[in-house]
Coordinates of C-alpha atoms in Angstrom, one line a residue:
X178 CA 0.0 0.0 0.0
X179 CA 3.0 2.3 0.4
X180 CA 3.4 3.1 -3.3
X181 CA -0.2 3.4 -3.9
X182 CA -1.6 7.1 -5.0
X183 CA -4.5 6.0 -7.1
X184 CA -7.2 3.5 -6.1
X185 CA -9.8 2.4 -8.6
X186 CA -13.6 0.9 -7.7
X187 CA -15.3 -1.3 -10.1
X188 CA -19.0 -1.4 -8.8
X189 CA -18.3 2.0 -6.4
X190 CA -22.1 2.2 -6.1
X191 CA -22.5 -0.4 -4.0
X192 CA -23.0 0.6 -0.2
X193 CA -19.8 -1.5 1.3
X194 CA -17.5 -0.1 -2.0
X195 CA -18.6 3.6 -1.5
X196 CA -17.5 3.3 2.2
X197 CA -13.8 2.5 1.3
X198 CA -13.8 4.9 -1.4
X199 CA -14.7 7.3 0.9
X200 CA -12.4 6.1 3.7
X201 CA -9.2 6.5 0.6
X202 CA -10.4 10.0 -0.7
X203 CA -10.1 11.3 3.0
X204 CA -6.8 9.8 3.3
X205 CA -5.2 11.0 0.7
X206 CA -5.9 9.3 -2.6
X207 CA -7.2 9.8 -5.7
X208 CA -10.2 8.2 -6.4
X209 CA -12.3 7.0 -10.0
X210 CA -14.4 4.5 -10.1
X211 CA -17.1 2.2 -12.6
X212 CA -20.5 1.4 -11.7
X213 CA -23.9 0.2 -13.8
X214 CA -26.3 2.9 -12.7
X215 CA -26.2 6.4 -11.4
X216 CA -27.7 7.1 -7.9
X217 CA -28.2 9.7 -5.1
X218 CA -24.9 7.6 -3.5
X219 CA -23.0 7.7 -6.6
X220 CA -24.0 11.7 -7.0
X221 CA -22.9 12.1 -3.3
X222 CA -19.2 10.9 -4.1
X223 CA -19.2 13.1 -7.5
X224 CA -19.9 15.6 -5.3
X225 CA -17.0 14.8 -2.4
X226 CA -14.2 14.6 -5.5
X227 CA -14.6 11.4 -7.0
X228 CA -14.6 10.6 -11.1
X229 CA -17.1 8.2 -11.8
X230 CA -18.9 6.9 -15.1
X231 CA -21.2 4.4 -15.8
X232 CA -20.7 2.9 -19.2
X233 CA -18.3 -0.4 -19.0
X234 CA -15.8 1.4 -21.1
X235 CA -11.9 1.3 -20.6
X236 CA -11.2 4.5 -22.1
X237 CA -13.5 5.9 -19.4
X238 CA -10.7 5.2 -16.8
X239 CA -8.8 7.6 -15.8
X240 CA -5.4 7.9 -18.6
X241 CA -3.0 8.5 -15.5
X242 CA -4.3 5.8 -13.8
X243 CA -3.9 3.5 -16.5
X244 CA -0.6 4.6 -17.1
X245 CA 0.8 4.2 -13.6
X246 CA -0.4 0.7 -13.1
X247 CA 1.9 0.3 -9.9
X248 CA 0.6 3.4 -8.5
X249 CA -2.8 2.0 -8.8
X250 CA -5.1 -0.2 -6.6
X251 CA -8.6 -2.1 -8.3
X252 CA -10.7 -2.5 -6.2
X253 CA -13.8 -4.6 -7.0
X254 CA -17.1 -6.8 -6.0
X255 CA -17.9 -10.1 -6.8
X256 CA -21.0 -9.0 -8.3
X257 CA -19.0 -7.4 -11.2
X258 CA -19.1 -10.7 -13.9
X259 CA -15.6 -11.4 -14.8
X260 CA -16.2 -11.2 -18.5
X261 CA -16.5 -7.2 -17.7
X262 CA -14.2 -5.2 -20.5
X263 CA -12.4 -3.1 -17.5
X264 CA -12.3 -6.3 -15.0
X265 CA -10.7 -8.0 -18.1
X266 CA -8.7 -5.2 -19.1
X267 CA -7.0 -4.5 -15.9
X268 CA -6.3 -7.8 -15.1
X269 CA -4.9 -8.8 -18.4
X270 CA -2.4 -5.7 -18.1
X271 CA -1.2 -6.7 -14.6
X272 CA -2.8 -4.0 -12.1
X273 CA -3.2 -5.3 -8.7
X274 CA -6.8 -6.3 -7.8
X275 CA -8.4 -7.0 -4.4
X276 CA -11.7 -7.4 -3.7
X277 CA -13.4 -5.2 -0.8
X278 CA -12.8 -7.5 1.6
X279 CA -9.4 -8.2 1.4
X280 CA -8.8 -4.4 1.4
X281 CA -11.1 -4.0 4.1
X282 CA -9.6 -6.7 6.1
X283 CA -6.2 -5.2 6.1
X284 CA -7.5 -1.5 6.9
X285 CA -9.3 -2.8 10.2
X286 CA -6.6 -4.8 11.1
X287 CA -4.6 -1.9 11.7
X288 CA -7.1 -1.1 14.5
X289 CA -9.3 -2.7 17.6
X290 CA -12.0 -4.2 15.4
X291 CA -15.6 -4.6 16.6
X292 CA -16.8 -6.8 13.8
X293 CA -20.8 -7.5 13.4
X294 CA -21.9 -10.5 11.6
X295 CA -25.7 -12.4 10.8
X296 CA -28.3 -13.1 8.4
X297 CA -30.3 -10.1 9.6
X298 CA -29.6 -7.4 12.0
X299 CA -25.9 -6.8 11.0
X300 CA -26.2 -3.1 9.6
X301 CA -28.7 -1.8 12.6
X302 CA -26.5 -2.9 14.8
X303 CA -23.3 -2.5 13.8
X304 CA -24.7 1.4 12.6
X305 CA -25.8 1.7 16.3
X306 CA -22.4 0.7 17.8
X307 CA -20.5 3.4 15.7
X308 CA -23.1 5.8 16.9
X309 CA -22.6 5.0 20.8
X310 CA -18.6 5.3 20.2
X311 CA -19.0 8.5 18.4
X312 CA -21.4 9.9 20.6
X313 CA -19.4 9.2 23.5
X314 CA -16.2 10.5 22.3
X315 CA -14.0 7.4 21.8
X316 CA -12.1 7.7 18.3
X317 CA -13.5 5.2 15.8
X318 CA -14.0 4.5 12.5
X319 CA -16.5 2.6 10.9
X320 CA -17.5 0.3 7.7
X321 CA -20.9 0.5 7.6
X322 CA -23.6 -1.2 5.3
X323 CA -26.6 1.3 5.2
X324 CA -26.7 5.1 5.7
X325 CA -27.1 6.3 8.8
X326 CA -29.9 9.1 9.9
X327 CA -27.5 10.5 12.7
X328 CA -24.5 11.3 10.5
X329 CA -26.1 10.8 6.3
X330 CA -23.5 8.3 5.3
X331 CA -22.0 4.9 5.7
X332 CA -18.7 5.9 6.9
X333 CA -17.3 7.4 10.1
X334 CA -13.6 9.0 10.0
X335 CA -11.7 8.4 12.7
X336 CA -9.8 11.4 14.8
X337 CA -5.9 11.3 13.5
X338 CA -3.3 9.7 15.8
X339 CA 0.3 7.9 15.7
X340 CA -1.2 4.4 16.9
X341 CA -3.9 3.2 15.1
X342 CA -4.5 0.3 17.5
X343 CA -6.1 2.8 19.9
X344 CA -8.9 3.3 17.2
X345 CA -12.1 1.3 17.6
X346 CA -13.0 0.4 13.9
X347 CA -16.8 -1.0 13.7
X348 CA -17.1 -3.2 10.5
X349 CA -20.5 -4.3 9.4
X350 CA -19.2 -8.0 8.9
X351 CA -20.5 -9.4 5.8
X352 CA -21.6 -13.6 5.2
X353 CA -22.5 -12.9 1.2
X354 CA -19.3 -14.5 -0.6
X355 CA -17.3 -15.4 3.0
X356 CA -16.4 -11.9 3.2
X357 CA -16.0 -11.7 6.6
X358 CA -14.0 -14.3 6.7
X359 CA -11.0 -11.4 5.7
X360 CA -11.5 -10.2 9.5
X361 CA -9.7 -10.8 12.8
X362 CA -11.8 -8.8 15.3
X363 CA -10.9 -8.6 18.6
X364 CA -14.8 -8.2 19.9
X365 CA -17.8 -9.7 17.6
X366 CA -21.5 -9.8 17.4
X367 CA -23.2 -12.7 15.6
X368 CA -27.0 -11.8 15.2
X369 CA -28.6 -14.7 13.2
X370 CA -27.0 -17.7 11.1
X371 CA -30.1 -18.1 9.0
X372 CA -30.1 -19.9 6.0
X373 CA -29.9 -17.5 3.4
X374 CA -27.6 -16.5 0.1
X375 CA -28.0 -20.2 -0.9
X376 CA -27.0 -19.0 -4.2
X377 CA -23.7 -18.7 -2.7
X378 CA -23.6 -21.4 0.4
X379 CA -25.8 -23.8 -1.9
X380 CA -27.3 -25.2 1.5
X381 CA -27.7 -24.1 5.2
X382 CA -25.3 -26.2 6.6
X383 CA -22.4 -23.9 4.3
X384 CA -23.7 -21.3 6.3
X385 CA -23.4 -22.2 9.7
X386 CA -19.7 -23.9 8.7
X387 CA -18.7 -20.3 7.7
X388 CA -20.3 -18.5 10.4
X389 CA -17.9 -20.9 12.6
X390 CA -15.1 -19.7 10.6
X391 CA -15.8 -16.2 10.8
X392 CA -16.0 -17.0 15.2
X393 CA -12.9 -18.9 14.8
X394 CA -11.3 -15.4 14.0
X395 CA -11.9 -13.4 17.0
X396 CA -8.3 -12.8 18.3
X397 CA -7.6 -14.9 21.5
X398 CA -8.6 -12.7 24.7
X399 CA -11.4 -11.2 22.5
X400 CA -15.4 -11.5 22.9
X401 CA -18.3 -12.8 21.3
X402 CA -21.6 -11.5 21.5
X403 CA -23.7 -14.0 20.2
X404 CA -27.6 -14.0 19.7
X405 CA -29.2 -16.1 22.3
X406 CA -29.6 -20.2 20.7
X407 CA -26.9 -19.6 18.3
X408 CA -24.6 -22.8 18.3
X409 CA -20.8 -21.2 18.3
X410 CA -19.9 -21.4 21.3
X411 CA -17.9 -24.0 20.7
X412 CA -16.2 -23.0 17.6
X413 CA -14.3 -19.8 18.9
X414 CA -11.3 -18.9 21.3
X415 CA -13.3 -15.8 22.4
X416 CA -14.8 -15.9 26.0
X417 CA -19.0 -15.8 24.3
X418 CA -22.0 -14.2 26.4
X419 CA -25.0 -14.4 24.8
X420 CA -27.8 -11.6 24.2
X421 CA -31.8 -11.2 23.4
X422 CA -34.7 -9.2 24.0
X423 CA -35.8 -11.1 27.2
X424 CA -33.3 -13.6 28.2
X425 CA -29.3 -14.3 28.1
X426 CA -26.5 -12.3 30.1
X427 CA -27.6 -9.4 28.5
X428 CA -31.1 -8.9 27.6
X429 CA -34.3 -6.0 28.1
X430 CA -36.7 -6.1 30.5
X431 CA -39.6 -3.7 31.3
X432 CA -40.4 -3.2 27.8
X433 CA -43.2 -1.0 26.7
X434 CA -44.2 0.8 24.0
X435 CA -44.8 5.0 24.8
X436 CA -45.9 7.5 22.0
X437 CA -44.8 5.0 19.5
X438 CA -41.4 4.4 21.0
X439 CA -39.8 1.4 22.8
X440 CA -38.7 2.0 26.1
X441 CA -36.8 -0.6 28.3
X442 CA -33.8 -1.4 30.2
X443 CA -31.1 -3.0 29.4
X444 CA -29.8 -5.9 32.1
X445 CA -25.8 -6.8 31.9
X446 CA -23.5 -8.7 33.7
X447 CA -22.9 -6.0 36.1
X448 CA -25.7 -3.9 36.0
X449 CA -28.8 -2.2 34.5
X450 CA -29.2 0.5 32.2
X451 CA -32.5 1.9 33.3
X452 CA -35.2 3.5 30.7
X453 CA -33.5 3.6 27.5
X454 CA -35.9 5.4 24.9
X455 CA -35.4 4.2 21.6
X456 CA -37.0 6.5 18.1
X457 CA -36.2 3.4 15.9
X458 CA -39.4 1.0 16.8
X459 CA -39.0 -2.8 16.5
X460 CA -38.6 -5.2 18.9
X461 CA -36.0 -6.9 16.3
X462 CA -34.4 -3.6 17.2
X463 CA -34.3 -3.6 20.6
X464 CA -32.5 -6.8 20.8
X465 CA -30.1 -4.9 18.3
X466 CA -29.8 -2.1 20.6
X467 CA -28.7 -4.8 23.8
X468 CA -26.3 -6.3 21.6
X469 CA -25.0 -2.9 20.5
X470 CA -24.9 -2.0 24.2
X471 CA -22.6 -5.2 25.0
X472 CA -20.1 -4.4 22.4
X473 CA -20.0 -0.8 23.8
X474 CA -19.8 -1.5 27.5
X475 CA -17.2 -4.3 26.3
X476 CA -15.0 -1.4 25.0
X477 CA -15.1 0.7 27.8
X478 CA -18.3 3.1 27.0
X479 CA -20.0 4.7 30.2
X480 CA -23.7 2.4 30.8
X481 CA -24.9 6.4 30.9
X482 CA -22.9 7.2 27.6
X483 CA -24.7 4.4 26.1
X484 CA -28.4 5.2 27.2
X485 CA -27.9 8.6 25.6
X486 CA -26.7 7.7 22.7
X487 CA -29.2 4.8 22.2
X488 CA -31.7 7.9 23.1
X489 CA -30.4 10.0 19.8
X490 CA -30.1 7.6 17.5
X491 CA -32.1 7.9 14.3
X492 CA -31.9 4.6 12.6
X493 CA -30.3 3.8 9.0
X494 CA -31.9 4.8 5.7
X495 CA -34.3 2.3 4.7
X496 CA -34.3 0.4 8.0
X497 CA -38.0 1.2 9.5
X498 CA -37.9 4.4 8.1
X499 CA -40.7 6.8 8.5
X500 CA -41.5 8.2 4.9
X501 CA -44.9 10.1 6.0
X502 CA -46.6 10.3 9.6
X503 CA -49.7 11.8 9.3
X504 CA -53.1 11.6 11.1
X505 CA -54.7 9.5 7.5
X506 CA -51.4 7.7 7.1
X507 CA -48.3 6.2 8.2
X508 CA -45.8 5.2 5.0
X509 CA -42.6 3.4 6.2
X510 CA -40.0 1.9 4.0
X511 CA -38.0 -0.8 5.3
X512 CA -34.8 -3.3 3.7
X513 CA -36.3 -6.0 4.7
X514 CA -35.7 -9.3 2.2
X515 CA -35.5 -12.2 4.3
X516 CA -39.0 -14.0 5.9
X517 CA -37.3 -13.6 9.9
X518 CA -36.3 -10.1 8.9
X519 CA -40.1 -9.6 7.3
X520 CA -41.9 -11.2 10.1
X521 CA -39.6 -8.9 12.6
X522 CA -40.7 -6.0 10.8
X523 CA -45.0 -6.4 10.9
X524 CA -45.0 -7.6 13.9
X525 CA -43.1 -5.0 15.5
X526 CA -45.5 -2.7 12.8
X527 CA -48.7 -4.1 14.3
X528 CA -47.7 -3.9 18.1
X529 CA -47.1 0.1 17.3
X530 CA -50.2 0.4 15.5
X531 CA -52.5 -2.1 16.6
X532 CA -56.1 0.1 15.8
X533 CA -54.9 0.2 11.8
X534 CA -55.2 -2.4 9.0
X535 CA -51.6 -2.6 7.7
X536 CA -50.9 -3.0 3.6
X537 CA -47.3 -4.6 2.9
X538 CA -45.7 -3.8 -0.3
X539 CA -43.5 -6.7 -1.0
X540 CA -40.9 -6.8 -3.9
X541 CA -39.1 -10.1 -3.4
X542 CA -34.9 -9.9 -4.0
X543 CA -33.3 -12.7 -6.3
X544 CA -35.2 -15.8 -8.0
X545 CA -33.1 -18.2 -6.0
X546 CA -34.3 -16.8 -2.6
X547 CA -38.1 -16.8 -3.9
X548 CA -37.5 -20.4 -5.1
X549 CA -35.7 -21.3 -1.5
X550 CA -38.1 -19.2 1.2
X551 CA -41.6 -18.9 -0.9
X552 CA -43.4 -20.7 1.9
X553 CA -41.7 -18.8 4.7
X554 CA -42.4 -15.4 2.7
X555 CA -46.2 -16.1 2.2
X556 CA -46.6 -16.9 6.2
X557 CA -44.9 -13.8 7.3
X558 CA -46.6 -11.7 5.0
X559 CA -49.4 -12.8 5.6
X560 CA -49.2 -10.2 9.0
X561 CA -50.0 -7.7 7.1
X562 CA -54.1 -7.3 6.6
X563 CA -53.5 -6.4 3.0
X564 CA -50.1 -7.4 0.5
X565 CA -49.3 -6.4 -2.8
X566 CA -47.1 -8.6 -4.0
X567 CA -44.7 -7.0 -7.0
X568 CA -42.2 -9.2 -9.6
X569 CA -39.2 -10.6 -8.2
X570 CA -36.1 -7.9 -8.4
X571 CA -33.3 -10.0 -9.9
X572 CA -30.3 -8.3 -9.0
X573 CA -27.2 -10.4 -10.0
X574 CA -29.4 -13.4 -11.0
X575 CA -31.0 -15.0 -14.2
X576 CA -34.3 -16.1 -14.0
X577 CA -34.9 -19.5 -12.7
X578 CA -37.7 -21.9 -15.1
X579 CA -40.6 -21.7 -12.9
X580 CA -39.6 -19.3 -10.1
X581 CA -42.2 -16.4 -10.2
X582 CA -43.9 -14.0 -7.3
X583 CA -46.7 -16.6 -8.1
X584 CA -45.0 -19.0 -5.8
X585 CA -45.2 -16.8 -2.6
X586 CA -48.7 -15.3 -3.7
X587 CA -50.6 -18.9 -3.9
X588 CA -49.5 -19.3 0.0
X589 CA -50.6 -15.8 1.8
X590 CA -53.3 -15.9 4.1
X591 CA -54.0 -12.1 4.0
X592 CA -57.1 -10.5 4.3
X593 CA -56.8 -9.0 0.8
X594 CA -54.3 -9.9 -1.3
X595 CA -52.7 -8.4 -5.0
X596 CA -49.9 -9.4 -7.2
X597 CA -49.4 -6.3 -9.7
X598 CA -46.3 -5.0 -11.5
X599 CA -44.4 -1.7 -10.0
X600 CA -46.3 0.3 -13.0
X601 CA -49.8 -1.0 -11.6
X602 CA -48.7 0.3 -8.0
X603 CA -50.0 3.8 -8.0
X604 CA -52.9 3.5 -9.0
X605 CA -53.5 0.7 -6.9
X606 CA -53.0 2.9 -3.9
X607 CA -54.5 6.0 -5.4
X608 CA -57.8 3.8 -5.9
X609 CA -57.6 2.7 -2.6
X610 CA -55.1 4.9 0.0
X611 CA -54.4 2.7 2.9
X612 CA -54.0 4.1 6.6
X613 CA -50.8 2.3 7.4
X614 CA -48.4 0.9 4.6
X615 CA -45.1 -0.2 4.3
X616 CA -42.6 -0.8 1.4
X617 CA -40.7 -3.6 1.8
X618 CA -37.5 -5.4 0.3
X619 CA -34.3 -4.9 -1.1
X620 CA -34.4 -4.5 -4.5
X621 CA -35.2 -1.2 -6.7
X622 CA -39.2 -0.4 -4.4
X623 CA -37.3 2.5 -2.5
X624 CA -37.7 4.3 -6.4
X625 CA -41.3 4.0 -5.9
X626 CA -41.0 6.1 -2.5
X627 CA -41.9 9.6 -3.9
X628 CA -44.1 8.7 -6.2
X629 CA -46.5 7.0 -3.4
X630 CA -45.2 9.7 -0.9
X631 CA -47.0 12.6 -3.4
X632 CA -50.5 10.2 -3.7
X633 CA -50.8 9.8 -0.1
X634 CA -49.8 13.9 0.7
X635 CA -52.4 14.6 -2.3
X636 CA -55.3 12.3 -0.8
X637 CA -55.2 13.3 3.0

C-alpha cells in the first residue's frame, strides 16, 4: 500500500465499496471509479471529489491511472461478472486487484475491530455501535452497510493519531461470498445464522460452517456476542455471552411501547441500564440495541454514555424508516428481504399500530431466494391485513424456469391480497389509499418512495 496514489472501484455504487472509497479519498488518494447505474450515492461521491462513469468502457478510466499501473489499486465486487471489459482489461495488463474484503480486512486490522456478523440485523446494529462510540467521544471508524440518519453516510472517519490500534473500527461484517472471513476482530457480534444466500452457500449447513469460521477469527482474549440459541460457542477462542430481547447475560426487560417508541432497560452482567428510549421502533431492534450496548460496554463506554446515545439515535436509511406520519397515514420503507427479517418487521408494525389495518408492499430480492423461502415469505406476510405482491427484483441473478412472485402469492393468508407490477402500484394505492403501509424489500421499491409519498400527501 505504500506506493499506492491512485485507487480504482469497479462497482463504487455499492454501499460497502462507496464506504472504502470514501475512507481512501479522506486519506489522501485519488479516487475513479465504474458502476452500472447512477444514484443519489454515486451523485454524493461526485460531489466529495470522485470521477465516476457508468458505461463499461476502458477508455472511461482515468489515462493517469492507466498509465501508472503500480501506483494504482482495483478494487472490485464479486457482483461485477468477470467477463466485464475493464475487469478484463485490468487484469490482463497486470494491475493489482483486491476485492473489498481483502482491502477491508487489512485496513481494520490496523485497529481494535468490533466486527458485526448475521443473516439479519448486522447493519442496525453495527450502525448503532459506531453511533454509541462516536457519541461518546471514543475515536472510531467505521465500515458501515446502510446510511445512517444520525450522520447521512456509511462511513465514520476516525480522529488522527500515531497508533492506530487505539482506534475502535466497527465493521459491518459481511456472510455474502465469506467476506467476513478477511476479519480478525478482537470483539464480535453474531446476530442470526439463518439460511440464506444459498446461491452462494448452496445449503444451510455452508452457512453455519462459515459463520464458525468467521467466530474462529476473534483474536484470543477477545469476545463474542452471540444471539441467544446460536450454536458457536464452541467453535471460537473468544470468552462468548450471549444476548436477546428477554433472556441471556444481557437482555431487556420492562419493555413498553410509549408515543410509539420502545422504552426498556437493558440488564448486563454487572448492572442495569434503566429506561433507555429508543425512536427506531421494532422489537428486532431492541434486541439490536442490547447487543449494540454489549459491544460498547465491552469497549469501555460509560452504561450512561450508552443510554444517551441509544436515546439520539435515528436509525439507517431504509431500515424502519418513517416516509410520512400523518393523522390519515403512516408510510414506512423498510430493507427487509429475508421471511425472519419480514416477520420482525409487521409484527413490531402491528404492536405500534394495533387500531390500523396494515398493507405490505412486498418486492421479493433474487429468483433463488423466492425459489428457497416462498413458503416462509407467504406466512410472514401474511401479518399484514392487505399485501401487494410485486415481480421478483433479480439483481445479480437470471431467471430460474418456474420461479415467479406466483410462488409466494398462492401461500398468503392475508385478508386482501394483490400481485401487480411496480407500473400498476400507484394507481392501486390511489384507488384505494391505505392508513398504514409499508414498502418492503431490497431491491429497486425505494424508487417507488416519492411517487407513493405525493398520492398519499395529495389524498389526506
Amino acid at each position: 500500500m505504500n506506493n499506492i496514489r491512485y485507487v480504482y472501484f469497479l462497482g463504487i455504487g455499492g454501499i460497502g465499496m462507496s464506504a472504502l472509497a470514501r475512507w481512501f479519498l479522506v486519506n489522501g488518494y485519488e479516487v475513479a471509479g465504474y458502476d452500472k447505474t447512477s444514484t443519489a450515492l454515486t451523485d454524493a461521491l461526485q460531489q466529495e471529489g470522485m470521477v465516476i462513469h457508468f458505461e463499461e468502457d476502458v477508455e472511461q478510466i482515468p489515462a493517469h491511472f492507466r498509465e501508472n499501473r503500480d501506483e494504482t489499486l482495483v478494487i472490485y465486487t464479486p457482483a461485477v461478472p468477470k467477463n466485464h471489459q475493464e475487469y478484463v482489461y485490468l487484469t490482463e495488463h497486470g494491475f493489482t486487484l483486491q476485492k473489498r474484503s481483502q482491502v477491508l480486512g487489512f485496513l481494520a486490522g490496523r485497529m481494535t475491530t468490533v466486527a458485526i456478523a448475521g443473516t439479519h440485523g448486522k447493519t442496525t446494529t453495527s450502525s448503532m455501535v459506531a453511533h454509541i462510540l462516536k457519541d461518546s467521544g471514543m475515536n472510531c471508524a467505521a465500515f458501515l452497510g446502510g446510511i445512517t440518519q444520525n450522520y447521512g453516510t456509511n462511513f465514520l472517519l476516525n480522529e488522527p493519531t500515531d497508533d492506530l490500534s487505539k482506534v475502535i473500527c466497527v465493521v459491518e461484517a459481511d456472510e455474502f461470498d465469506r467476506s467476513f472471513l478477511t476479519l480478525f476482530p478482537q470483539v464480535a457480534i453474531v446476530t442470526s445464522t439463518d439460511a440464506d444466500h444459498l446461491d452462494i452457500y448452496g445449503d444451510h449447513t455452508a452457512v453455519l460452517d462459515s459463520f464458525s469460521a468467521f467466530v474462529g477469527q476473534i483474536k484470543t482474549g477477545g469476545t463474542l456476542f452471540m444471539r441467544r440459541g446460536l450454536a458457536l460457542a464452541d467453535r471460537t477462542p473468544a470468552t462468548v455471552y450471549d444476548y436477546s430481547l428477554d433472556k441471556g447475560a444481557y437482555h431487556s426487560r420492562n419493555l413498553r411501547i410509549e408515543n410509539a417508541c420502545f422504552v426498556f432497560d437493558i440488564v448486563y452482567p454487572e448492572g442495569i441500564i434503566g429506561n433507555v428510549a429508543l425512536q427506531m421502533p421494532g422489537f428486532h431492534n431492541v434486541e439490536n440495541a442490547v447487543a449494540a450496548a454489549a459491544a460498547a460496554l465491552q469497549v469501555g463506554v460509560k452504561p450512561e454514555a450508552i443510554r444517551l446515545a441509544l436515546g439520539n439515535y435515528k436509525g439507517v436509511k431504509r431500515r424502519f424508516e418513517y416516509i410520512l406520519k400523518s393523522k390519515n397515514v403512516i408510510f414506512i420503507d423498510d430493507y427487509a428481504h429475508h421471511p425472519a427479517e419480514v416477520f420482525a418487521f409487521l409484527s413490531s408494525l402491528k404492536a405500534l399500530y394495533p387500531e390500523r389495518k396494515v398493507t405490505a408492499i412486498f418486492q421479493p430480492h433474487l429468483f433463488s431466494r423466492t425459489r428457497d423461502f416462498a413458503d416462509e415469505f407467504a406466512k410472514s406476510l401474511s401479518l399484514a391485513d392487505r399485501v401487494i405482491l410485486l415481480d421478483i427484483y433479480p439483481a445479480r441473478e437470471l431467471p430460474i424456469e418456474g420461479v415467479t412472485a406466483d410462488l409466494i402469492f398462492k401461500s398468503i393468508q392475508s385478508e386482501t391480497k394483490i400481485q401487480c407490477s411496480k407500473a400498476e402500484l400507484a394507481d392501486i394505492l390511489r384507488n384505494d389509499p391505505p392508513e398504514l403501509v409499508a414498502t418492503i424489500g431490497a431491491g429497486d421499491i425505494d424508487q417507488m418512495i416519492p411517487v407513493l409519498k405525493n398520492i398519499f400527501q395529495t389524498n389526506q
